[in-house]
Amino acid sequence: MPAWITGWDGLFWLLVFVSLLLFVQRRLHFELQAVFLILTRRRETALGLFALLFFPGVFLHEASHYLMARLLGVRTGRFSLLPRVISDGQLQLGFVETASADPLRDALIGAAPLLSGGAVIAFLGLHRLGLLPLATYFLARDWNGLFKACSSLPELPDFWVWFYLAFAISTTMLPSAADRRAWLPLGLVLLALIALALLAGAGPWMIEHLAAWLNQVFRALAVVFGISLVLHLTLWLPLRLLRGLLVFVPYLVGF
């Protein structure tokens, strides 16, 4: 790995894991909805089952918005955990109405599910699911050790309960487009401040004192998204196979 990447390996892996997670998550959601639709043959029932599956994550997502808004002194309105199809045809699993505030508070309210969900995923992945050794074996290319570690995971106490909660939360912790609406102006302000600092000659000081700390933050985020990616990959491939069987078997027997 080049030296410039080594110094920013946290950012590198964060971008890799986020990109892969976004792709796999979309495909997994498609497979889940397709399986529910094939089994029930009713669109409303399939969407209801899909929403019910992710209810713990939806609850944490919307509760995080609500609590952050209250903490920051922003007025809140309606709170719903019931799924509905919105104007653009997308499924909305829940919502919280909050009054518009300044860009900083709006950005924090929008990021609240990512902060709370990330903390829960890190705790469950590292302390309940025991996924840290998997990364060690993977980076060392110890495939035998990786296989043995994966095989022993279901033997952990309440493994499937923690796996389900981690999956439901990880797939709903990402902020929606509405949650991110205040990020652009805030990001532009931060970029402007960084540009002014660089023009003032503070670049070397920032690299010496802030770069290592910032990379540690990126590493922590990369761990969260890496755990989420593993959870999604674990379910995506079996669900894809299941959908194929549900489509192929009735055709084979002439139903």
PDB file of C-alpha atoms in Angstrom:
ATOM      1  CA  MET A   1       0.000   0.000   0.000  1.00  0.00           C
ATOM      2  CA  PRO A   2       1.469   3.425  -0.942  1.00  0.00           C
ATOM      3  CA  ALA A   3       2.739   5.610   1.897  1.00  0.00           C
ATOM      4  CA  TRP A   4       0.090   8.289   1.348  1.00  0.00           C
ATOM      5  CA  ILE A   5      -2.635   5.656   1.691  1.00  0.00           C
ATOM      6  CA  THR A   6      -1.002   4.141   4.781  1.00  0.00           C
ATOM      7  CA  GLY A   7      -1.246   7.508   6.522  1.00  0.00           C
ATOM      8  CA  TRP A   8      -4.932   7.669   5.646  1.00  0.00           C
ATOM      9  CA  ASP A   9      -5.800   3.976   5.736  1.00  0.00           C
ATOM     10  CA  GLY A  10      -8.854   4.708   7.863  1.00  0.00           C
ATOM     11  CA  LEU A  11     -10.314   6.944   5.164  1.00  0.00           C
ATOM     12  CA  PHE A  12      -9.375   4.432   2.457  1.00  0.00           C
ATOM     13  CA  TRP A  13     -11.158   1.517   4.126  1.00  0.00           C
ATOM     14  CA  LEU A  14     -14.103   3.698   5.098  1.00  0.00           C
ATOM     15  CA  LEU A  15     -14.699   4.657   1.462  1.00  0.00           C
ATOM     16  CA  VAL A  16     -14.309   1.022   0.358  1.00  0.00           C
ATOM     17  CA  PHE A  17     -16.709  -0.344   2.980  1.00  0.00           C
ATOM     18  CA  VAL A  18     -19.315   2.391   2.494  1.00  0.00           C
ATOM     19  CA  SER A  19     -19.316   1.891  -1.285  1.00  0.00           C
ATOM     20  CA  LEU A  20     -19.672  -1.886  -0.969  1.00  0.00           C
ATOM     21  CA  LEU A  21     -22.313  -1.597   1.753  1.00  0.00           C
ATOM     22  CA  LEU A  22     -24.493   0.737  -0.320  1.00  0.00           C
ATOM     23  CA  PHE A  23     -24.380  -1.696  -3.241  1.00  0.00           C
ATOM     24  CA  VAL A  24     -24.996  -4.846  -1.187  1.00  0.00           C
ATOM     25  CA  GLN A  25     -27.715  -3.185   0.896  1.00  0.00           C
ATOM     26  CA  ARG A  26     -29.752  -2.250  -2.184  1.00  0.00           C
ATOM     27  CA  ARG A  27     -29.446  -5.776  -3.555  1.00  0.00           C
ATOM     28  CA  LEU A  28     -30.337  -7.329  -0.194  1.00  0.00           C
ATOM     29  CA  HIS A  29     -33.435  -5.157   0.168  1.00  0.00           C
ATOM     30  CA  PHE A  30     -34.492  -6.194  -3.326  1.00  0.00           C
ATOM     31  CA  GLU A  31     -34.044  -9.892  -2.507  1.00  0.00           C
ATOM     32  CA  LEU A  32     -35.984  -9.576   0.748  1.00  0.00           C
ATOM     33  CA  GLN A  33     -38.914  -7.791  -0.857  1.00  0.00           C
ATOM     34  CA  ALA A  34     -38.909 -10.265  -3.754  1.00  0.00           C
ATOM     35  CA  VAL A  35     -38.958 -13.279  -1.394  1.00  0.00           C
ATOM     36  CA  PHE A  36     -41.799 -11.787   0.669  1.00  0.00           C
ATOM     37  CA  LEU A  37     -43.743 -10.963  -2.494  1.00  0.00           C
ATOM     38  CA  ILE A  38     -43.304 -14.476  -3.926  1.00  0.00           C
ATOM     39  CA  LEU A  39     -44.375 -16.086  -0.641  1.00  0.00           C
ATOM     40  CA  THR A  40     -47.390 -13.856   0.037  1.00  0.00           C
ATOM     41  CA  ARG A  41     -48.344 -12.789  -3.520  1.00  0.00           C
ATOM     42  CA  ARG A  42     -49.613  -9.531  -2.018  1.00  0.00           C
ATOM     43  CA  ARG A  43     -47.627  -6.315  -2.306  1.00  0.00           C
ATOM     44  CA  GLU A  44     -49.074  -4.775   0.855  1.00  0.00           C
ATOM     45  CA  THR A  45     -48.330  -7.889   2.918  1.00  0.00           C
ATOM     46  CA  ALA A  46     -44.801  -8.126   1.516  1.00  0.00           C
ATOM     47  CA  LEU A  47     -44.084  -4.488   2.398  1.00  0.00           C
ATOM     48  CA  GLY A  48     -45.567  -5.020   5.861  1.00  0.00           C
ATOM     49  CA  LEU A  49     -43.296  -7.999   6.528  1.00  0.00           C
ATOM     50  CA  PHE A  50     -40.315  -6.035   5.233  1.00  0.00           C
ATOM     51  CA  ALA A  51     -41.095  -3.167   7.611  1.00  0.00           C
ATOM     52  CA  LEU A  52     -41.683  -5.536  10.542  1.00  0.00           C
ATOM     53  CA  LEU A  53     -38.310  -7.191   9.960  1.00  0.00           C
ATOM     54  CA  PHE A  54     -36.496  -3.889  10.420  1.00  0.00           C
ATOM     55  CA  PHE A  55     -38.666  -2.510  13.231  1.00  0.00           C
ATOM     56  CA  PRO A  56     -35.892  -2.461  15.900  1.00  0.00           C
ATOM     57  CA  GLY A  57     -33.656  -0.461  13.582  1.00  0.00           C
ATOM     58  CA  VAL A  58     -36.477   1.877  12.545  1.00  0.00           C
ATOM     59  CA  PHE A  59     -37.328   2.521  16.195  1.00  0.00           C
ATOM     60  CA  LEU A  60     -33.715   3.391  17.029  1.00  0.00           C
ATOM     61  CA  HIS A  61     -33.431   5.548  13.879  1.00  0.00           C
ATOM     62  CA  GLU A  62     -36.496   7.675  14.571  1.00  0.00           C
ATOM     63  CA  ALA A  63     -35.943   7.785  18.344  1.00  0.00           C
ATOM     64  CA  SER A  64     -32.421   9.096  17.701  1.00  0.00           C
ATOM     65  CA  HIS A  65     -33.824  11.934  15.569  1.00  0.00           C
ATOM     66  CA  TYR A  66     -36.387  12.751  18.236  1.00  0.00           C
ATOM     67  CA  LEU A  67     -34.007  12.666  21.207  1.00  0.00           C
ATOM     68  CA  MET A  68     -31.322  14.686  19.421  1.00  0.00           C
ATOM     69  CA  ALA A  69     -33.874  17.328  18.448  1.00  0.00           C
ATOM     70  CA  ARG A  70     -35.148  17.571  22.019  1.00  0.00           C
ATOM     71  CA  LEU A  71     -31.598  17.700  23.355  1.00  0.00           C
ATOM     72  CA  LEU A  72     -30.747  20.588  21.017  1.00  0.00           C
ATOM     73  CA  GLY A  73     -33.937  22.476  21.812  1.00  0.00           C
ATOM     74  CA  VAL A  74     -35.557  21.963  18.398  1.00  0.00           C
ATOM     75  CA  ARG A  75     -39.344  21.629  18.310  1.00  0.00           C
ATOM     76  CA  THR A  76     -40.685  18.227  17.214  1.00  0.00           C
ATOM     77  CA  GLY A  77     -43.992  17.278  15.600  1.00  0.00           C
ATOM     78  CA  ARG A  78     -45.512  13.985  14.532  1.00  0.00           C
ATOM     79  CA  PHE A  79     -43.688  10.719  15.255  1.00  0.00           C
ATOM     80  CA  SER A  80     -44.569   7.556  13.316  1.00  0.00           C
ATOM     81  CA  LEU A  81     -43.183   4.029  13.139  1.00  0.00           C
ATOM     82  CA  LEU A  82     -45.748   2.822  10.590  1.00  0.00           C
ATOM     83  CA  PRO A  83     -44.579   2.151   7.018  1.00  0.00           C
ATOM     84  CA  ARG A  84     -46.058   4.075   4.102  1.00  0.00           C
ATOM     85  CA  VAL A  85     -45.370   4.546   0.406  1.00  0.00           C
ATOM     86  CA  ILE A  86     -44.433   8.189  -0.258  1.00  0.00           C
ATOM     87  CA  SER A  87     -44.928  10.281  -3.380  1.00  0.00           C
ATOM     88  CA  ASP A  88     -41.882   9.023  -5.300  1.00  0.00           C
ATOM     89  CA  GLY A  89     -42.924   5.392  -4.810  1.00  0.00           C
ATOM     90  CA  GLN A  90     -40.332   4.640  -2.117  1.00  0.00           C
ATOM     91  CA  LEU A  91     -41.191   2.867   1.122  1.00  0.00           C
ATOM     92  CA  GLN A  92     -40.854   5.069   4.204  1.00  0.00           C
ATOM     93  CA  LEU A  93     -40.533   2.941   7.331  1.00  0.00           C
ATOM     94  CA  GLY A  94     -41.030   5.814   9.786  1.00  0.00           C
ATOM     95  CA  PHE A  95     -40.568   9.520  10.298  1.00  0.00           C
ATOM     96  CA  VAL A  96     -40.181  12.291  12.861  1.00  0.00           C
ATOM     97  CA  GLU A  97     -41.163  15.857  12.112  1.00  0.00           C
ATOM     98  CA  THR A  98     -38.728  18.485  13.406  1.00  0.00           C
ATOM     99  CA  ALA A  99     -38.737  22.241  13.008  1.00  0.00           C
ATOM    100  CA  SER A 100     -36.061  23.805  10.840  1.00  0.00           C
ATOM    101  CA  ALA A 101     -33.121  25.156  12.835  1.00  0.00           C
ATOM    102  CA  ASP A 102     -29.612  26.353  12.036  1.00  0.00           C
ATOM    103  CA  PRO A 103     -27.399  24.174   9.769  1.00  0.00           C
ATOM    104  CA  LEU A 104     -25.365  22.786  12.677  1.00  0.00           C
ATOM    105  CA  ARG A 105     -28.353  21.551  14.668  1.00  0.00           C
ATOM    106  CA  ASP A 106     -30.104  20.274  11.545  1.00  0.00           C
ATOM    107  CA  ALA A 107     -26.952  18.348  10.597  1.00  0.00           C
ATOM    108  CA  LEU A 108     -26.655  16.816  14.074  1.00  0.00           C
ATOM    109  CA  ILE A 109     -30.321  15.778  14.076  1.00  0.00           C
ATOM    110  CA  GLY A 110     -29.863  14.201  10.652  1.00  0.00           C
ATOM    111  CA  ALA A 111     -26.718  12.353  11.752  1.00  0.00           C
ATOM    112  CA  ALA A 112     -28.203  11.087  15.035  1.00  0.00           C
ATOM    113  CA  PRO A 113     -29.225   7.622  13.712  1.00  0.00           C
ATOM    114  CA  LEU A 114     -25.735   7.084  12.307  1.00  0.00           C
ATOM    115  CA  LEU A 115     -24.149   8.011  15.642  1.00  0.00           C
ATOM    116  CA  SER A 116     -26.430   5.849  17.786  1.00  0.00           C
ATOM    117  CA  GLY A 117     -26.615   3.000  15.282  1.00  0.00           C
ATOM    118  CA  GLY A 118     -22.856   3.017  14.788  1.00  0.00           C
ATOM    119  CA  ALA A 119     -22.275   2.795  18.539  1.00  0.00           C
ATOM    120  CA  VAL A 120     -24.694  -0.137  18.869  1.00  0.00           C
ATOM    121  CA  ILE A 121     -23.210  -1.944  15.852  1.00  0.00           C
ATOM    122  CA  ALA A 122     -19.673  -1.529  17.174  1.00  0.00           C
ATOM    123  CA  PHE A 123     -20.704  -2.908  20.576  1.00  0.00           C
ATOM    124  CA  LEU A 124     -22.658  -5.863  19.180  1.00  0.00           C
ATOM    125  CA  GLY A 125     -20.110  -6.702  16.500  1.00  0.00           C
ATOM    126  CA  LEU A 126     -17.092  -6.603  18.794  1.00  0.00           C
ATOM    127  CA  HIS A 127     -18.519  -7.748  22.142  1.00  0.00           C
ATOM    128  CA  ARG A 128     -21.512  -9.969  21.283  1.00  0.00           C
ATOM    129  CA  LEU A 129     -20.773 -11.397  17.840  1.00  0.00           C
ATOM    130  CA  GLY A 130     -16.995 -11.655  18.205  1.00  0.00           C
ATOM    131  CA  LEU A 131     -16.227 -10.355  14.705  1.00  0.00           C
ATOM    132  CA  LEU A 132     -12.853  -8.752  15.485  1.00  0.00           C
ATOM    133  CA  PRO A 133     -10.864 -12.024  15.112  1.00  0.00           C
ATOM    134  CA  LEU A 134     -12.371 -12.425  11.632  1.00  0.00           C
ATOM    135  CA  ALA A 135     -10.699  -9.208  10.508  1.00  0.00           C
ATOM    136  CA  THR A 136      -7.388 -10.401  11.941  1.00  0.00           C
ATOM    137  CA  TYR A 137      -7.558 -13.691  10.032  1.00  0.00           C
ATOM    138  CA  PHE A 138      -8.700 -11.926   6.855  1.00  0.00           C
ATOM    139  CA  LEU A 139      -5.885  -9.366   6.886  1.00  0.00           C
ATOM    140  CA  ALA A 140      -3.359 -12.140   7.603  1.00  0.00           C
ATOM    141  CA  ARG A 141      -4.885 -14.228   4.768  1.00  0.00           C
ATOM    142  CA  ASP A 142      -5.280 -17.104   7.202  1.00  0.00           C
ATOM    143  CA  TRP A 143      -8.235 -18.705   5.420  1.00  0.00           C
ATOM    144  CA  ASN A 144      -8.209 -21.832   7.571  1.00  0.00           C
ATOM    145  CA  GLY A 145      -8.364 -19.758  10.750  1.00  0.00           C
ATOM    146  CA  LEU A 146     -11.060 -17.560   9.204  1.00  0.00           C
ATOM    147  CA  PHE A 147     -13.200 -20.588   8.319  1.00  0.00           C
ATOM    148  CA  LYS A 148     -12.855 -22.073  11.812  1.00  0.00           C
ATOM    149  CA  ALA A 149     -13.692 -18.735  13.438  1.00  0.00           C
ATOM    150  CA  CYS A 150     -16.796 -18.326  11.258  1.00  0.00           C
ATOM    151  CA  SER A 151     -17.901 -21.886  12.012  1.00  0.00           C
ATOM    152  CA  SER A 152     -17.711 -21.295  15.759  1.00  0.00           C
ATOM    153  CA  LEU A 153     -19.678 -18.027  15.774  1.00  0.00           C
ATOM    154  CA  PRO A 154     -23.160 -19.636  16.085  1.00  0.00           C
ATOM    155  CA  GLU A 155     -21.986 -21.313  19.296  1.00  0.00           C
ATOM    156  CA  LEU A 156     -21.787 -17.930  21.052  1.00  0.00           C
ATOM    157  CA  PRO A 157     -24.569 -17.240  23.609  1.00  0.00           C
ATOM    158  CA  ASP A 158     -27.696 -15.785  21.957  1.00  0.00           C
ATOM    159  CA  PHE A 159     -25.763 -15.377  18.697  1.00  0.00           C
ATOM    160  CA  TRP A 160     -28.808 -15.225  16.428  1.00  0.00           C
ATOM    161  CA  VAL A 161     -30.564 -12.660  18.613  1.00  0.00           C
ATOM    162  CA  TRP A 162     -27.546 -10.342  18.476  1.00  0.00           C
ATOM    163  CA  PHE A 163     -27.065 -11.061  14.771  1.00  0.00           C
ATOM    164  CA  TYR A 164     -30.653 -10.092  14.000  1.00  0.00           C
ATOM    165  CA  LEU A 165     -30.489  -6.885  16.052  1.00  0.00           C
ATOM    166  CA  ALA A 166     -27.152  -5.916  14.519  1.00  0.00           C
ATOM    167  CA  PHE A 167     -28.489  -6.525  11.015  1.00  0.00           C
ATOM    168  CA  ALA A 168     -31.762  -4.644  11.569  1.00  0.00           C
ATOM    169  CA  ILE A 169     -29.949  -1.649  13.038  1.00  0.00           C
ATOM    170  CA  SER A 170     -27.097  -1.598  10.534  1.00  0.00           C
ATOM    171  CA  THR A 171     -29.442  -1.549   7.547  1.00  0.00           C
ATOM    172  CA  THR A 172     -31.486   1.377   8.921  1.00  0.00           C
ATOM    173  CA  MET A 173     -28.788   3.568  10.477  1.00  0.00           C
ATOM    174  CA  LEU A 174     -27.834   5.386   7.262  1.00  0.00           C
ATOM    175  CA  PRO A 175     -29.334   8.899   7.030  1.00  0.00           C
ATOM    176  CA  SER A 176     -31.967   9.477   4.355  1.00  0.00           C
ATOM    177  CA  ALA A 177     -31.822  12.257   1.766  1.00  0.00           C
ATOM    178  CA  ALA A 178     -33.987  14.410   4.047  1.00  0.00           C
ATOM    179  CA  ASP A 179     -31.631  13.707   6.963  1.00  0.00           C
ATOM    180  CA  ARG A 180     -28.661  14.887   4.892  1.00  0.00           C
ATOM    181  CA  ARG A 181     -30.190  18.139   3.651  1.00  0.00           C
ATOM    182  CA  ALA A 182     -28.159  20.278   6.088  1.00  0.00           C
ATOM    183  CA  TRP A 183     -24.865  18.487   5.472  1.00  0.00           C
ATOM    184  CA  LEU A 184     -23.989  20.340   2.249  1.00  0.00           C
ATOM    185  CA  PRO A 185     -24.028  23.909   3.639  1.00  0.00           C
ATOM    186  CA  LEU A 186     -22.220  22.788   6.786  1.00  0.00           C
ATOM    187  CA  GLY A 187     -19.637  20.927   4.698  1.00  0.00           C
ATOM    188  CA  LEU A 188     -19.054  23.991   2.530  1.00  0.00           C
ATOM    189  CA  VAL A 189     -18.457  26.098   5.640  1.00  0.00           C
ATOM    190  CA  LEU A 190     -15.937  23.557   6.968  1.00  0.00           C
ATOM    191  CA  LEU A 191     -14.139  23.432   3.610  1.00  0.00           C
ATOM    192  CA  ALA A 192     -13.968  27.220   3.559  1.00  0.00           C
ATOM    193  CA  LEU A 193     -12.461  27.274   7.064  1.00  0.00           C
ATOM    194  CA  ILE A 194      -9.901  24.619   6.106  1.00  0.00           C
ATOM    195  CA  ALA A 195      -8.987  26.575   2.966  1.00  0.00           C
ATOM    196  CA  LEU A 196      -8.485  29.743   5.015  1.00  0.00           C
ATOM    197  CA  ALA A 197      -6.297  27.841   7.490  1.00  0.00           C
ATOM    198  CA  LEU A 198      -4.167  26.462   4.648  1.00  0.00           C
ATOM    199  CA  LEU A 199      -3.805  29.909   3.100  1.00  0.00           C
ATOM    200  CA  ALA A 200      -2.708  31.218   6.496  1.00  0.00           C
ATOM    201  CA  GLY A 201       0.099  28.639   6.568  1.00  0.00           C
ATOM    202  CA  ALA A 202      -1.424  26.277   9.134  1.00  0.00           C
ATOM    203  CA  GLY A 203      -1.114  23.228   6.863  1.00  0.00           C
ATOM    204  CA  PRO A 204       1.988  21.677   8.510  1.00  0.00           C
ATOM    205  CA  TRP A 205       0.520  22.190  11.989  1.00  0.00           C
ATOM    206  CA  MET A 206      -2.775  20.571  10.950  1.00  0.00           C
ATOM    207  CA  ILE A 207      -0.986  17.555   9.460  1.00  0.00           C
ATOM    208  CA  GLU A 208       1.150  17.111  12.570  1.00  0.00           C
ATOM    209  CA  HIS A 209      -1.584  17.528  15.165  1.00  0.00           C
ATOM    210  CA  LEU A 210      -4.857  16.592  13.460  1.00  0.00           C
ATOM    211  CA  ALA A 211      -4.113  14.057  10.711  1.00  0.00           C
ATOM    212  CA  ALA A 212      -3.440  11.090  13.026  1.00  0.00           C
ATOM    213  CA  TRP A 213      -6.490  11.837  15.177  1.00  0.00           C
ATOM    214  CA  LEU A 214      -8.722  12.232  12.126  1.00  0.00           C
ATOM    215  CA  ASN A 215      -7.469   8.943  10.687  1.00  0.00           C
ATOM    216  CA  GLN A 216      -8.392   7.199  13.951  1.00  0.00           C
ATOM    217  CA  VAL A 217     -11.929   8.561  13.591  1.00  0.00           C
ATOM    218  CA  PHE A 218     -12.053   7.211  10.037  1.00  0.00           C
ATOM    219  CA  ARG A 219     -10.790   3.834  11.286  1.00  0.00           C
ATOM    220  CA  ALA A 220     -13.545   3.660  13.899  1.00  0.00           C
ATOM    221  CA  LEU A 221     -16.154   4.450  11.254  1.00  0.00           C
ATOM    222  CA  ALA A 222     -14.579   1.878   8.926  1.00  0.00           C
ATOM    223  CA  VAL A 223     -14.995  -0.782  11.638  1.00  0.00           C
ATOM    224  CA  VAL A 224     -18.703   0.046  11.945  1.00  0.00           C
ATOM    225  CA  PHE A 225     -19.320  -0.085   8.201  1.00  0.00           C
ATOM    226  CA  GLY A 226     -17.129  -3.172   7.857  1.00  0.00           C
ATOM    227  CA  ILE A 227     -19.241  -5.013  10.430  1.00  0.00           C
ATOM    228  CA  SER A 228     -22.399  -3.887   8.635  1.00  0.00           C
ATOM    229  CA  LEU A 229     -20.993  -5.128   5.325  1.00  0.00           C
ATOM    230  CA  VAL A 230     -20.234  -8.573   6.790  1.00  0.00           C
ATOM    231  CA  LEU A 231     -23.785  -8.851   8.161  1.00  0.00           C
ATOM    232  CA  HIS A 232     -25.325  -7.899   4.824  1.00  0.00           C
ATOM    233  CA  LEU A 233     -23.094 -10.231   2.799  1.00  0.00           C
ATOM    234  CA  THR A 234     -23.944 -13.112   5.135  1.00  0.00           C
ATOM    235  CA  LEU A 235     -27.628 -12.752   4.254  1.00  0.00           C
ATOM    236  CA  TRP A 236     -27.490 -11.496   0.672  1.00  0.00           C
ATOM    237  CA  LEU A 237     -26.125 -14.644  -0.997  1.00  0.00           C
ATOM    238  CA  PRO A 238     -28.478 -17.129   0.757  1.00  0.00           C
ATOM    239  CA  LEU A 239     -31.470 -14.879   0.033  1.00  0.00           C
ATOM    240  CA  ARG A 240     -30.493 -14.625  -3.610  1.00  0.00           C
ATOM    241  CA  LEU A 241     -30.357 -18.425  -3.764  1.00  0.00           C
ATOM    242  CA  LEU A 242     -33.699 -18.710  -1.958  1.00  0.00           C
ATOM    243  CA  ARG A 243     -35.393 -16.345  -4.407  1.00  0.00           C
ATOM    244  CA  GLY A 244     -34.044 -18.389  -7.300  1.00  0.00           C
ATOM    245  CA  LEU A 245     -35.419 -21.583  -5.779  1.00  0.00           C
ATOM    246  CA  LEU A 246     -38.821 -20.023  -5.109  1.00  0.00           C
ATOM    247  CA  VAL A 247     -39.019 -18.975  -8.748  1.00  0.00           C
ATOM    248  CA  PHE A 248     -37.534 -22.136 -10.265  1.00  0.00           C
ATOM    249  CA  VAL A 249     -39.173 -24.923  -8.234  1.00  0.00           C
ATOM    250  CA  PRO A 250     -42.825 -24.007  -9.031  1.00  0.00           C
ATOM    251  CA  TYR A 251     -41.854 -23.665 -12.702  1.00  0.00           C
ATOM    252  CA  LEU A 252     -40.154 -27.083 -12.560  1.00  0.00           C
ATOM    253  CA  VAL A 253     -43.185 -28.871 -11.102  1.00  0.00           C
ATOM    254  CA  GLY A 254     -45.633 -27.032 -13.357  1.00  0.00           C
ATOM    255  CA  PHE A 255     -47.365 -24.737 -10.835  1.00  0.00           C
TER     256      PHE A 255
END
